[in-house]
Short mmCIF file of N, CA and C in Angstrom, two decimals:
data_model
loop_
_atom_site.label_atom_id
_atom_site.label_comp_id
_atom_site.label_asym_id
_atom_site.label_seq_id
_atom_site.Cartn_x
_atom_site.Cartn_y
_atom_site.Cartn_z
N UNK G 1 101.25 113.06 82.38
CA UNK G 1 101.89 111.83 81.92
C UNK G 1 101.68 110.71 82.94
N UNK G 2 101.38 109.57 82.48
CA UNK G 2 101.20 108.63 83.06
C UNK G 2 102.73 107.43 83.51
N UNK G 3 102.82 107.30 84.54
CA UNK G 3 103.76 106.33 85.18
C UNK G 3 103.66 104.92 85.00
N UNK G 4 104.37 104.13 85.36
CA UNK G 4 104.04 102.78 85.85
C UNK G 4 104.04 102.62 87.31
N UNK G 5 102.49 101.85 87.13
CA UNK G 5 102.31 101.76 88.61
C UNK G 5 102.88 100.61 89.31
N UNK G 6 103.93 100.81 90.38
CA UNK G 6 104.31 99.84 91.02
C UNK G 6 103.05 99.54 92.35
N UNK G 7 102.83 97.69 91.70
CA UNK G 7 102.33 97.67 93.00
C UNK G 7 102.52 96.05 93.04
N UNK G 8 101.86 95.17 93.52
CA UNK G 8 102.24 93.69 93.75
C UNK G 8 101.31 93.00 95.24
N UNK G 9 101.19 91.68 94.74
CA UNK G 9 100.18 90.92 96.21
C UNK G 9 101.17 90.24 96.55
N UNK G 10 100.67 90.24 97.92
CA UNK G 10 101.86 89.55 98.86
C UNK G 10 101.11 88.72 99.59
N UNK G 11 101.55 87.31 99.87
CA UNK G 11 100.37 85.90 100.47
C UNK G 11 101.49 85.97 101.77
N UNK G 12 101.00 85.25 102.58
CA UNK G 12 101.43 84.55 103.86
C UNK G 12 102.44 85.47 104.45
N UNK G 13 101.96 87.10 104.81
CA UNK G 13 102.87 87.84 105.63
C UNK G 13 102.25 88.28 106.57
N UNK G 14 102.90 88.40 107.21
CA UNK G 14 102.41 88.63 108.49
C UNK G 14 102.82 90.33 109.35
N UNK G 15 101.53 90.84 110.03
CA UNK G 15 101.43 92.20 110.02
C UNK G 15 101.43 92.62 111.33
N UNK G 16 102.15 93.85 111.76
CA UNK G 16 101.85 93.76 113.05
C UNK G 16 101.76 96.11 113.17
N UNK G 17 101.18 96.16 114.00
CA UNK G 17 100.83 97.03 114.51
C UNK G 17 100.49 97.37 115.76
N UNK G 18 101.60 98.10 116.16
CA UNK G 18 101.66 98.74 117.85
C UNK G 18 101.70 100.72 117.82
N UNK G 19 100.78 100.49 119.00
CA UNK G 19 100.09 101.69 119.65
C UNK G 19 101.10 102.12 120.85
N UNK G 20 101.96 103.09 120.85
CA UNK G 20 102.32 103.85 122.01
C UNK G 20 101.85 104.29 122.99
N UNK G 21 101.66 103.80 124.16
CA UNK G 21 100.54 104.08 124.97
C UNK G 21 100.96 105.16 126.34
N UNK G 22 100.69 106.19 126.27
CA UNK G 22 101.12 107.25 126.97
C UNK G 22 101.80 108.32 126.49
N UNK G 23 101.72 108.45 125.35
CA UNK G 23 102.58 109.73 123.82
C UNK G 23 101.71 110.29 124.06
N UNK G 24 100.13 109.83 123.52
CA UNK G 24 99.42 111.07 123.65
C UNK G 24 99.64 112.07 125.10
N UNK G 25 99.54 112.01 126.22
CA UNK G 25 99.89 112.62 127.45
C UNK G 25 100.64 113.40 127.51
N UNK G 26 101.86 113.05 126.60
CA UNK G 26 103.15 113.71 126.47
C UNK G 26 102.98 115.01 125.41
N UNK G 27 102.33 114.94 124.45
CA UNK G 27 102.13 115.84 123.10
C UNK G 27 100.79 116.44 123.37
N UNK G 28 99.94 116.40 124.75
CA UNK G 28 99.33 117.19 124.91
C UNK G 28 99.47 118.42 126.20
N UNK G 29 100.28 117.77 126.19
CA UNK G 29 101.24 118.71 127.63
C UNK G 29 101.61 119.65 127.21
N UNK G 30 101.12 120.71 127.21
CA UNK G 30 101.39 122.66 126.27
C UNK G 30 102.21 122.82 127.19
N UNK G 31 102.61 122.64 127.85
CA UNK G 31 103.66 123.26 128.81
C UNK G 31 105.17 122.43 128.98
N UNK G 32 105.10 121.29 128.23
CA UNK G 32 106.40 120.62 127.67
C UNK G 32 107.14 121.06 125.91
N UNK G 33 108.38 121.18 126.78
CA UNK G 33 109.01 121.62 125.35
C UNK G 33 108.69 120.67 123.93
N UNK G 34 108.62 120.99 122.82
CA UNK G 34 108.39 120.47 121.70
C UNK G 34 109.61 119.43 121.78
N UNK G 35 110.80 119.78 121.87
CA UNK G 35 111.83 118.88 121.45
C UNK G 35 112.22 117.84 122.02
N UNK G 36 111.34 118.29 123.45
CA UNK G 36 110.85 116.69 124.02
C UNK G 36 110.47 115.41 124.00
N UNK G 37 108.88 116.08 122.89
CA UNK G 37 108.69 115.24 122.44
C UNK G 37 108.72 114.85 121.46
N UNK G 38 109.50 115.28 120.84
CA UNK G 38 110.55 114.62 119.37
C UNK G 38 111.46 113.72 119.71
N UNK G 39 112.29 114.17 120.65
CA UNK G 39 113.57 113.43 121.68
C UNK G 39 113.13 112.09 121.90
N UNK G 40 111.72 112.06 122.53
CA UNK G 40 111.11 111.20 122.70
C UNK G 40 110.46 109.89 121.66
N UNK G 41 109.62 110.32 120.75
CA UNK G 41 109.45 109.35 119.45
C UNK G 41 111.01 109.04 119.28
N UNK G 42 111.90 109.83 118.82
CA UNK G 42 112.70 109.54 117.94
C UNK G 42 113.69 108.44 118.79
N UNK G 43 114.00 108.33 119.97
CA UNK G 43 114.23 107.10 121.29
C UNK G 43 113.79 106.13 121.05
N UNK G 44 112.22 106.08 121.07
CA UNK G 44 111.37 104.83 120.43
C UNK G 44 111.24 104.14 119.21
N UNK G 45 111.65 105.28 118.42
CA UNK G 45 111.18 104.75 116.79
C UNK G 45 112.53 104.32 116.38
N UNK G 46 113.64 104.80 116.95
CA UNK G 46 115.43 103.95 116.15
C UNK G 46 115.22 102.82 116.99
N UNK G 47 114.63 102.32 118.52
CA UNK G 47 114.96 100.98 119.00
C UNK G 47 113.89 100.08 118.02
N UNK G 48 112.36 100.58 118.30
CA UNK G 48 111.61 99.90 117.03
C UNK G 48 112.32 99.44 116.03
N UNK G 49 113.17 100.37 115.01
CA UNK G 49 113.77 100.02 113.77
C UNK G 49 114.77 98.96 113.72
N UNK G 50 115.79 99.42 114.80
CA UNK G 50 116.76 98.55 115.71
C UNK G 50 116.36 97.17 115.56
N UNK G 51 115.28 96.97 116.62
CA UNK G 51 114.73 95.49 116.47
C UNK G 51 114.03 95.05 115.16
N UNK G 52 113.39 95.75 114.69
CA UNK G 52 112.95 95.30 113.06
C UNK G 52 113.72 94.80 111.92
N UNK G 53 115.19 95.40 111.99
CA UNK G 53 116.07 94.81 111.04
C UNK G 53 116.57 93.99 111.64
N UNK G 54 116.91 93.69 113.23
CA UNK G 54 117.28 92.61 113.35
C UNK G 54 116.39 91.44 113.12
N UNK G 55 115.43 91.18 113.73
CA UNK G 55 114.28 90.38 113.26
C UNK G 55 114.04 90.14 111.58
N UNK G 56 114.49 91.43 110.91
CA UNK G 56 114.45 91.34 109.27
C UNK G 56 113.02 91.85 108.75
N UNK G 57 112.32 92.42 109.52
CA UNK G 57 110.81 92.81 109.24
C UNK G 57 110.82 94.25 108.33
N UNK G 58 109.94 94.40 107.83
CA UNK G 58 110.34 95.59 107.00
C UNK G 58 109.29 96.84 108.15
N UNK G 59 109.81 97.95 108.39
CA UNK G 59 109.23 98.48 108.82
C UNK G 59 108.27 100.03 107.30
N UNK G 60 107.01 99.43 107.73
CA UNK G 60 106.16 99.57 106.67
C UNK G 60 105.95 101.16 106.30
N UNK G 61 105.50 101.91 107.42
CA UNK G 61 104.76 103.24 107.52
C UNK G 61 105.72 104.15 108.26
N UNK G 62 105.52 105.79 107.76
CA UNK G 62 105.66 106.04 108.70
C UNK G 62 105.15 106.68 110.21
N UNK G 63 105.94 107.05 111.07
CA UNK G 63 104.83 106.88 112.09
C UNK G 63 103.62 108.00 112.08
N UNK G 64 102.57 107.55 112.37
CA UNK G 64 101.36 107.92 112.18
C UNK G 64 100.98 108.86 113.94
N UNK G 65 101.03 109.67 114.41
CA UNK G 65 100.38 109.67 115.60
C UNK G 65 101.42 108.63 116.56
N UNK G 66 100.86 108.11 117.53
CA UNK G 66 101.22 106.95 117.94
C UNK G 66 101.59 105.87 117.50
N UNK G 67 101.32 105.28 116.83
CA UNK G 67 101.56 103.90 115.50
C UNK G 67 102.23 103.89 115.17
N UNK G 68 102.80 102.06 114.84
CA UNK G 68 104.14 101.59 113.86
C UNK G 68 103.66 100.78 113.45
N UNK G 69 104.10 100.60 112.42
CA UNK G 69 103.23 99.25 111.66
C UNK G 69 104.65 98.79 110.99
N UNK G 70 104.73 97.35 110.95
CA UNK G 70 105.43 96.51 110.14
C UNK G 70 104.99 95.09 109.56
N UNK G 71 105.56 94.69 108.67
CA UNK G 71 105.16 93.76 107.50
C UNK G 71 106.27 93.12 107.44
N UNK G 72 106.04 91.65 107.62
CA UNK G 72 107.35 90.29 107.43
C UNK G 72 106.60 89.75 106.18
N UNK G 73 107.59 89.58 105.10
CA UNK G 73 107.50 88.58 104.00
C UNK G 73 107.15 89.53 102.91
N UNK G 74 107.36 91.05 103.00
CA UNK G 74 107.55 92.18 102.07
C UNK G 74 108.04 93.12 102.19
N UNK G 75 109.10 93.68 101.26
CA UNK G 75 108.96 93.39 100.06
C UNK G 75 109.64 92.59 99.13
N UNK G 76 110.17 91.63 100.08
CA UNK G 76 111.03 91.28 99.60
C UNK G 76 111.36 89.94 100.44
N UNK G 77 110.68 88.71 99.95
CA UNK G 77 109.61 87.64 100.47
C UNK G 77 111.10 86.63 100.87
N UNK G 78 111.94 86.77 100.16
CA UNK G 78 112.95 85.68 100.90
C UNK G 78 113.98 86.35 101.85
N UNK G 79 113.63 87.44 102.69
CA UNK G 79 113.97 87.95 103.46
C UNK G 79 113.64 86.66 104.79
N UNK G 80 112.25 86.30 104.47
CA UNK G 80 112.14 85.45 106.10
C UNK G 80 111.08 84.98 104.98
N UNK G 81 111.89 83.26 104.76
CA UNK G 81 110.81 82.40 103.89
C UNK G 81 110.04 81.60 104.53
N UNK G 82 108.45 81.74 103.95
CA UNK G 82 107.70 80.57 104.42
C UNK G 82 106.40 81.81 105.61
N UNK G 83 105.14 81.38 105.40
CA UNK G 83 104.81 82.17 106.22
C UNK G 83 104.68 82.02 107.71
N UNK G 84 105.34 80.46 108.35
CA UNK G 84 105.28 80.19 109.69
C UNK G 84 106.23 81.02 110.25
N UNK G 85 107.58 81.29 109.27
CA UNK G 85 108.61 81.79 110.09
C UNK G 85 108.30 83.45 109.85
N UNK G 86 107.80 84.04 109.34
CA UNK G 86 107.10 85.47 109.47
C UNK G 86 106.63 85.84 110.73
N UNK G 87 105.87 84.44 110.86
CA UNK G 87 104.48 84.89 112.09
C UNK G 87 105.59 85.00 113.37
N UNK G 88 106.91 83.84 113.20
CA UNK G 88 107.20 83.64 114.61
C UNK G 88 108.05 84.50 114.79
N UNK G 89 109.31 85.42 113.49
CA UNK G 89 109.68 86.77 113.36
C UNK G 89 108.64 87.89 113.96
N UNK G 90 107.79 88.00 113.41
CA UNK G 90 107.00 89.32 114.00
C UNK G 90 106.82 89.07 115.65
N UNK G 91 106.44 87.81 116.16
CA UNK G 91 106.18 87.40 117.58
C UNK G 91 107.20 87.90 117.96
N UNK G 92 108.25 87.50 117.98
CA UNK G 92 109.58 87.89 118.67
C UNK G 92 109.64 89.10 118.50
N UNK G 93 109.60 89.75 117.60
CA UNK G 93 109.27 91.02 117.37
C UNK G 93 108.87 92.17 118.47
N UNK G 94 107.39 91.87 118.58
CA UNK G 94 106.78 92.27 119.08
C UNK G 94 106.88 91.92 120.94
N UNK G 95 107.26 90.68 121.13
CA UNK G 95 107.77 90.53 122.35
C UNK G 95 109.10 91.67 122.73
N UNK G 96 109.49 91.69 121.77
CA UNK G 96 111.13 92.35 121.98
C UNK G 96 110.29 93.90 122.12
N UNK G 97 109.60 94.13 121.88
CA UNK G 97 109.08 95.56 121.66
C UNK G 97 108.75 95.84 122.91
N UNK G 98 107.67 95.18 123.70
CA UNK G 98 106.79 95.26 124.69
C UNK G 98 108.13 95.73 126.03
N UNK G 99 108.97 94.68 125.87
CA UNK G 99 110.35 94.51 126.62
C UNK G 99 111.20 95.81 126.42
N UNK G 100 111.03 96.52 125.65
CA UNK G 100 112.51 97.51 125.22
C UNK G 100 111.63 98.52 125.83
N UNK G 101 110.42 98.82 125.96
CA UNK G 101 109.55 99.89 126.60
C UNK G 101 110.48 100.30 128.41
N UNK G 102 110.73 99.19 128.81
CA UNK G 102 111.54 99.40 129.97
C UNK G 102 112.28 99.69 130.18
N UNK G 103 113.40 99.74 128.74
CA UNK G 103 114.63 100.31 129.14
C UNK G 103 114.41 102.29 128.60
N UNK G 104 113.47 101.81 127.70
CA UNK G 104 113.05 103.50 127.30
C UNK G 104 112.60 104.13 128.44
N UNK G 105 111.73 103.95 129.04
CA UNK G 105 111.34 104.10 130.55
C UNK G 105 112.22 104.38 131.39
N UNK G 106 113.27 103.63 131.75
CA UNK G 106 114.58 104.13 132.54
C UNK G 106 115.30 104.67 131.94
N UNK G 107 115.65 105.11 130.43
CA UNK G 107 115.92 106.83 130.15
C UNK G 107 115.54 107.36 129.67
N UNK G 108 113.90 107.57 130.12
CA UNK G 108 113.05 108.84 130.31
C UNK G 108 113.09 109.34 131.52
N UNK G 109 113.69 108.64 132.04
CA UNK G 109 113.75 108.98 134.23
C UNK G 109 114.97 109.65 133.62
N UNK G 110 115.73 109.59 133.72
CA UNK G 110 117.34 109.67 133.90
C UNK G 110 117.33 111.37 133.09
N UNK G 111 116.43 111.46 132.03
CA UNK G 111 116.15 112.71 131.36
C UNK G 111 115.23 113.43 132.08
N UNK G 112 114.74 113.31 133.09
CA UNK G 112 113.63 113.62 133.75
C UNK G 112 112.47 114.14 133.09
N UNK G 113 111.87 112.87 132.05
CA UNK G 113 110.94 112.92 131.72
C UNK G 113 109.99 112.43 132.14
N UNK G 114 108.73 112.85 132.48
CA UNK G 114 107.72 112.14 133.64
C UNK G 114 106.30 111.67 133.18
N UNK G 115 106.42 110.49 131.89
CA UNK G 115 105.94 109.72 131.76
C UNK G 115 106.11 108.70 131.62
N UNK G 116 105.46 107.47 131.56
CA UNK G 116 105.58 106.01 131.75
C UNK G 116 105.01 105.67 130.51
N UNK G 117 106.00 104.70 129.26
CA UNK G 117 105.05 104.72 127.79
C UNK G 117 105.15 103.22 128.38
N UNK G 118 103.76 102.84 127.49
CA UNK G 118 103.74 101.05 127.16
C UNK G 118 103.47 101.15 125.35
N UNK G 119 103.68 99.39 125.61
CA UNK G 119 103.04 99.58 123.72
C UNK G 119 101.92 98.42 123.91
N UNK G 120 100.75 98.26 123.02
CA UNK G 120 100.18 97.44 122.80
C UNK G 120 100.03 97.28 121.41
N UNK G 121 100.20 96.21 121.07
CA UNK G 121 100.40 95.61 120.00
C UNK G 121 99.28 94.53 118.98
N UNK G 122 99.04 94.32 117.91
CA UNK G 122 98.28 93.45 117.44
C UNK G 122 98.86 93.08 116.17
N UNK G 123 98.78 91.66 116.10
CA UNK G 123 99.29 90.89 115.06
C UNK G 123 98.27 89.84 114.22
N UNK G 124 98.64 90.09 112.78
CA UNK G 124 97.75 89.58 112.04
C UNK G 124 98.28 88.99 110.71
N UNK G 125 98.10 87.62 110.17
CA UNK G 125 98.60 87.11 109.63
C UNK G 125 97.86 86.80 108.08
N UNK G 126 98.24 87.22 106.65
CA UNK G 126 97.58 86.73 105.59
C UNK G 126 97.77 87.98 104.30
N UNK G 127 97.50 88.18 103.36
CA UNK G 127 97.76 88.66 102.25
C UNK G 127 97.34 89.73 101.84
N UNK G 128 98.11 91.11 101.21
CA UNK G 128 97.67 92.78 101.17
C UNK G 128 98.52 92.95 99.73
N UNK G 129 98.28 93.73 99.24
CA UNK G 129 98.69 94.75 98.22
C UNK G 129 99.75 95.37 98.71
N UNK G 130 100.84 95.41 98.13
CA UNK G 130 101.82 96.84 98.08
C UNK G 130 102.51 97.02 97.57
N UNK G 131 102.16 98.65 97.84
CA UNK G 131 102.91 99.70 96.03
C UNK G 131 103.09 100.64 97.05
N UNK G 132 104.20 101.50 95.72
CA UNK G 132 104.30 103.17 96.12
C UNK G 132 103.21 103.94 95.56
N UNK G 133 103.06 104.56 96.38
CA UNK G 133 101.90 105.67 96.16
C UNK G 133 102.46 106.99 96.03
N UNK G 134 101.90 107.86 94.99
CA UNK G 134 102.54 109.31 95.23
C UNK G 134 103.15 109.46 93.93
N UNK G 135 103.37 111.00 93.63
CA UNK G 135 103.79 111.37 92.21
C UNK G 135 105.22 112.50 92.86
N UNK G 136 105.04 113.37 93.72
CA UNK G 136 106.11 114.38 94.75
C UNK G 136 106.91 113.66 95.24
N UNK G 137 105.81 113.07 96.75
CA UNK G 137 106.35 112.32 97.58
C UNK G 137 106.53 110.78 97.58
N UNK G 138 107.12 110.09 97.55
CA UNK G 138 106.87 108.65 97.55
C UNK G 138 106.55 108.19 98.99
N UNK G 139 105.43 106.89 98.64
CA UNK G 139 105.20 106.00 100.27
C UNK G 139 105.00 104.92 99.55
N UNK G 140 105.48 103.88 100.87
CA UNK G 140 105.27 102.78 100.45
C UNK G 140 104.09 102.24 101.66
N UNK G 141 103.27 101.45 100.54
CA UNK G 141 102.09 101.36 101.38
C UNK G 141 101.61 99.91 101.58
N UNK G 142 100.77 99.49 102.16
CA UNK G 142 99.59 98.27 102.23
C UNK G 142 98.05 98.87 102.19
N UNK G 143 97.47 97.49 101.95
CA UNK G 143 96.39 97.95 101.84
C UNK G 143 95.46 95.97 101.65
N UNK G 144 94.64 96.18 102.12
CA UNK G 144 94.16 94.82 102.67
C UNK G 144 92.98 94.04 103.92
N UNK G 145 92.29 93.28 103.72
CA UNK G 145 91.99 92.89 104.96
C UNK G 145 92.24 92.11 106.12
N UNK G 146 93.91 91.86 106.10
CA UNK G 146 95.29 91.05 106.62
C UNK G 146 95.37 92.60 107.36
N UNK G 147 95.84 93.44 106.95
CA UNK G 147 96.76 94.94 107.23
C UNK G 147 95.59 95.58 108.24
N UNK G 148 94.23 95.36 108.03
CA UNK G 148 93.21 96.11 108.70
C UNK G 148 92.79 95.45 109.89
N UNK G 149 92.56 93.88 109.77
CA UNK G 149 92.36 93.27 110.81
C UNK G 149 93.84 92.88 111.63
N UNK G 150 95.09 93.48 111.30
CA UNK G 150 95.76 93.45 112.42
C UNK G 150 95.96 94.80 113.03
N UNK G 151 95.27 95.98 112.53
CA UNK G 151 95.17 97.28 113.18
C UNK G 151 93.87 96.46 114.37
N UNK G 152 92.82 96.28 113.90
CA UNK G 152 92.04 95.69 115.30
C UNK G 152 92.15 95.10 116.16
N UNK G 153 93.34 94.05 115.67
CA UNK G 153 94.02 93.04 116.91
C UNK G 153 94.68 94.10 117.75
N UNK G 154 95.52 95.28 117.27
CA UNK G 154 95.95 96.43 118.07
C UNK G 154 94.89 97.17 119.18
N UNK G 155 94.08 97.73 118.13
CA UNK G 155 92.70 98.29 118.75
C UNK G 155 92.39 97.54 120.27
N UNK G 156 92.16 96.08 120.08
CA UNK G 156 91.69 95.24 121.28
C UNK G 156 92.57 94.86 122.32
N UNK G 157 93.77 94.92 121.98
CA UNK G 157 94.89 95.27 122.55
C UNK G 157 95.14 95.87 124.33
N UNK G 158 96.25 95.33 124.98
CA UNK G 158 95.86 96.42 126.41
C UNK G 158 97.59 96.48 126.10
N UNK G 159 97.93 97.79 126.97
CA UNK G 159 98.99 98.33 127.17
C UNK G 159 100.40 97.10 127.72
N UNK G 160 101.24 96.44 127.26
CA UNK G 160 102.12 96.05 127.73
C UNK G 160 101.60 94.44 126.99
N UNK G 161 100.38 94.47 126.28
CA UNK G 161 100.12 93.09 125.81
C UNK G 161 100.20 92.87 124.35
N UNK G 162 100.19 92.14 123.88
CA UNK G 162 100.10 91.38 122.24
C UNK G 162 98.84 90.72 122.09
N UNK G 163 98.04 90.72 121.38
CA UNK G 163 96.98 90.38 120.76
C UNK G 163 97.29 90.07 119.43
N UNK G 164 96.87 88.48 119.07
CA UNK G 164 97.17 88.25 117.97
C UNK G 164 95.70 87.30 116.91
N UNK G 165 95.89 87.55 116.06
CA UNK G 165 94.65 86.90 115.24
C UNK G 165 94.49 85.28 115.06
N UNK G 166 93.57 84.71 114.67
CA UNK G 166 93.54 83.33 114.61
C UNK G 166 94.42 82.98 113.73
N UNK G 167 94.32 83.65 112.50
CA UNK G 167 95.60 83.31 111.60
C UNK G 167 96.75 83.18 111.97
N UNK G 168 97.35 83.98 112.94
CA UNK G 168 99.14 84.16 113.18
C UNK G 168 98.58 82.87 114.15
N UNK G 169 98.07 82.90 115.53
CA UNK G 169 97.80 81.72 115.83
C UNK G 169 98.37 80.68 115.76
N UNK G 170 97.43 79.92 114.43
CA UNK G 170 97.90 78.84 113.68
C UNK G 170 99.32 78.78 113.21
N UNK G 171 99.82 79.92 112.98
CA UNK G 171 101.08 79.83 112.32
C UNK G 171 101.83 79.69 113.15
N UNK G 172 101.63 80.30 114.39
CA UNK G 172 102.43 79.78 115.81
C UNK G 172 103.35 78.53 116.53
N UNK G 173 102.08 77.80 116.13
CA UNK G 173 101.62 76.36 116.57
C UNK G 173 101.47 76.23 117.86
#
């Protein structure tokens, strides 16, 4: 049987995607307990969320590996109207992100956990597809060349920095 497919285009939102930088280290460490590093994402990923609803960003995916990805101005576009104030939501955003790494950092000491995470981040501004995908499980997804070229702004990215596209840029001022 066939469904209705939810899906919908979304103009002037703005995308951002950050890389955990030092997880991998942690989840390849065979000799650290598993619940470590669960303890660990799960520290990072409620302050991520934390700051995402405050900011009002929808947090998009879930986490992938290292990766978070979030989307301002979907799904639900008068959440943060207009796409200048998206770009400058996700900025703050993502500033607030880079920043909260330090306090995660000082209780990963305090747990005597003995790595040092950063995030690097990339932001990208302009228009994607999104629907739920799935017939079992539901996801809600993107899909786009807004959503892909701000995974590259990530990619180019260095640890503790923001990289952002010409598009968000402009929207900057």
């Amino acid at each position: 049987p066939h469904s209705k497919v939810l899906a919908e285009e979304y103009t002037g939102c703005t995308f951002l995607f950050a890389k955990i930088v030092g997880l991998k280290q942690l989840t390849e460490d065979e000799s650290r307990d598993p619940a470590d590093v669960i303890n660990v994402l799960q520290l990072i990923f409620d302050q991520f969320d934390l700051l995402a609803d405050t900011f009002k960003i929808q947090k998009v995916r879930k986490t992938v590996n290292e990766y978070y990805m979030t989307a301002a101005g979907l799904p639900d576009p008068l959440l943060i109207e207009g796409p200048h104030e998206r770009a400058k939501a996700t900025a703050a955003l993502a500033f607030a992100m880079v920043h909260i790494m330090d306090i995660i950092n000082l209780e990963l000491r305090q747990q005597q956990i003995d790595v040092t995470l950063k995030v690097q981040i990339g932001i990208n501004t302009g228009s994607a597809i999104a629907g739920v995908i799935g017939h079992k499980r539901f996801q809600y997804d993107l899909c786009g060349d807004a959503v892909n070229t701000a995974a590259r702004m990530c990619a180019k990215s260095a640890p503790g920095c923001i990289t952002c596209s010409h598009a968000t840029s402009e929207m900057l001022g």
